Amino acid sequence: MGSLFRSEEVCLAQLFLQSASAYSCISELGERGLLEFRDLNPKVSPFQRRFVGEVRRCEEMEKTFTFLQQELRSAGRVPGPCPESPRAPVAREALRVQEQSEQLAQELREVSRNRASLRGRLRDLRQYLHVLREGQRFTSLPAPLGSPPRPRALSEREPILDPSLHQHLERKINFVAGVIHPWRVTAFERLLWRACRGYLVASFVEMPEPMEDPASGESITWVIFLISYWGEQIGQKIRKISDCFHCQVYPYPESEASRTDTITGLHSQIQDLSVVLEETEQYLAQVLDKVALALPTWRVQVQKMKAIYLVLNQCSFDVTEKCLIAEVWCPVRDLTQVQDALRQGSYQSGSSVECFVQRIPTSESPPTLIRTNKFTAGFQSIVDAYGVASYQEVNPAPYAIITFPFIFAIMFGDVGHGLLMFLFALWMVLYEDSPRLRQGTNEIWLMFFEGRYLILLMGAFSIYTGFIYNECFSKATTIFPSAWSVATMANHSSWSSAYLATHPSLTLDPNVTGVFRGPYPFGIDPIWSLATNHLNFLNSFKMKMSVVLGIVHMGFGVVLGVFNHVHFQQRHRLVLEFLPEMIFLLALFGYLVFLIFYKWIKFSAADSRVAPSILIHFIDMFLFTSNAENLPLYPGQVPVQMVLVVLALASVPVLLLGTPLYQWCRQRTPRMPVSTGEQEPLLEGQEAGNSVNASKEDVESGGHSPDAKHLDFAEIFMHQAIHTIEYCLGCVSNTASYLRLWALSLAHAQLSEVLWTMVMRNGFVRLSYVGGVVLVPVFAAFAVLTVAILLVMEGLSAFLHALRLHWVEFQNKFYVGTGYKLCPFAFTSDTWE
Amino acid sequence: AMTAHSFALPLVLFSAFWGLVGIAAPWFVPKGPNRGRVGARGVPRVIITMLVTTAVCCYLFWLIAILAQANPLFGPQLKNETIWYVRFLWE
């Protein structure tokens, strides 16, 4: 049961739970995370379900927790994560949690309120104190004698009139003192002047220390104002204006002595209040400590409890109302564990009757379960992104572990870039347990981190293909000496220095003996990176490589279909589908691969003038024509090709009609007596063990009515026709689609080269010390552009195209991908905040 | 230094190497524990699959590269400066 190769066996089971022990059984199952529960009450609204009261209670507790969390956060504390995962609480514990949390919330509210009011009071007192102090400055300075009271438009720091002078004038001076927001000062002054000019004197001064604004909470430097006026009506006007401007007005005692008394009184009040405030703050801190300690555990407990009740809501009661029945999808391998969990749950709740699990047959398709470890999870996720595997069909993931990085590397092949990618992934893999890496919140970083093994393999294969392409940051390496001898060619054609000067470019001729000395043993010869016609050679090489690898990849996909046919007991499909598919692919495209290899081996420089074109031969093969100028590759080529085309065309009707006709024949042979005999046990079994949700039609599916089968036959035929057309046309178009391997590797090589010649090479211009200094910023630019363009952009591009090749060209040969995943009911730690 | 490259030697060496990786090494993959964690029993099969796939892919890729150069139909076209450097300074 190598579980990565196909889904595990999953069965439908029924759990019979005692009402008393249902809660603890489900709690036990949730801790282990084995089963997926099915909803047995789909038509019941959430408000009519049985345990809606308990769910509501949990939600109320969660509301209290949210309030407590907000309070913690506003006090600047961060509640830590829950140390170990507590189990779901029983009813008594839950009640206790609810009471305690509500009590704490109540206390917190009260204390916060007290503190807020104390603070407000303290602020008021301090403002009053400042007003009095600053006001002192004005009222105790003597004014110059004889100066008449003048109205002012702008505030100036001049002393107001001495009251003694006013007594001389026989008018009583009154004061209005208060505090105003600094932004409103000019408007206030202007209005005062307009309304009451000539009858008042106003002075403004800033408060020495900033204070909190009760409305917005920010700290502002208030402005103290002191207005001295005479006349009762003026006083009323001034007070109304101050009200408009939301000023805080304080009573300003007239005589010096009373002012000093008030100041001392204020001082002592402030002191007392500060002491009380400090004690309040300490108490608040204590309460917050208690909350911070208990809150994480409570959250987890209540979350688990709520989850359990939501699951219990999905169960149905049997007729006696004593037993809960739950329907679950369970991996067959875990049935014993489930029984064990039920036993433990029953024991914990102290009930004497044990709960048990029973497997039941079903005609529905079970969910897919493929267990992965941290290495295979990344590859499985890119397969699942296209479609989750149908139940028990072949999973492409174990093969994609290698083929996906390999296809990527063909498009990305460069030793230097591959090495950088490999080192980056290696760093992520070696430090994968560090919490700093794991708890990153940036989505893009998390994507890279999840795929670290994928990137590791991609980098490793890129290094390999980079060596084969002989490209390291677009430069070739000469691990082995080059196979092309320039000296021999030069001697043969007598290329003197004078001759070279007049001819800007010359070609080495492999027909001359000694010029070409055998193929480069590992990869592409380094001489090609110096050649001006290197694209002529590389394009031919890469195109043929892409086609060969594509046909091999697709052939592998067709072969994987064999495993499906064998597993699902459909051996007729081996002969009626796999064989014609394989013949079609091999007769046409396998032959193309053969032609490519044959031409490489058989034709050399000696017959380079008359070397046949494979493409023209291939086209002529389909059109049954021949071209006089295109010599055959081998004697007897035309009849061989004709036979292959006829074979391929003959396999198409077999593919089109084979399976439908076979199924029709099977259905037509007299099987009626057998099927009626089978109906009896099915009907009996319906009461015993069938799924509660099974409808009558499902049970009677053993004996189809003839009408239903005819409709089915039309559908089968249609399905097969679509499959045939898709396959045959797909073979041609998908082979061409693999040419993107050539296109992207060419693009990558050219970008690399451009970056080198236009950026890095300019750093080597001067060979002096100055040149060394110039090299540093040039290299910085080269490095940044390499990472941004070649690694990130080209990497993403090659990744995307490799993904497309896998999802479409490879998987449409065998993969259906219409399954759904098994989502077990589990209390996983990553659902907690 | 223009030594003649043989064709047979690399062919034999690399075929042997990838044959070792793809055919011989799978026999030496340690079998997983029979009663291990769930899913641990499939691990050696995945490793064998990985080894065989790697061997096939890498061998095929190398083979295509060497076969494409075994009988070249045309040679490299070089600039006169390159010819001069390679001839007089390197060879």
mmCIF file of C-alpha atoms in Angstrom, chain A residues 21 92 107 127 149 323 368 438 461 515 588 758:
data_model
loop_
_atom_site.group_PDB
_atom_site.id
_atom_site.type_symbol
_atom_site.label_atom_id
_atom_site.label_comp_id
_atom_site.label_asym_id
_atom_site.label_seq_id
_atom_site.Cartn_x
_atom_site.Cartn_y
_atom_site.Cartn_z
ATOM 1 C CA SER A 21 -20.821 9.258 25.996
ATOM 2 C CA ARG A 92 -18.962 21.034 34.561
ATOM 3 C CA GLU A 107 -14.234 43.122 36.890
ATOM 4 C CA GLN A 127 -5.612 72.043 34.368
ATOM 5 C CA PRO A 149 -7.325 99.809 28.685
ATOM 6 C CA CYS A 323 -28.409 6.398 20.606
ATOM 7 C CA THR A 368 -9.374 10.431 -1.777
ATOM 8 C CA ARG A 438 7.815 29.100 9.994
ATOM 9 C CA PHE A 461 18.568 19.510 -11.922
ATOM 10 C CA VAL A 515 39.294 19.481 -37.498
ATOM 11 C CA LEU A 588 3.758 8.107 -35.944
ATOM 12 C CA MET A 758 25.879 44.604 -21.843
#
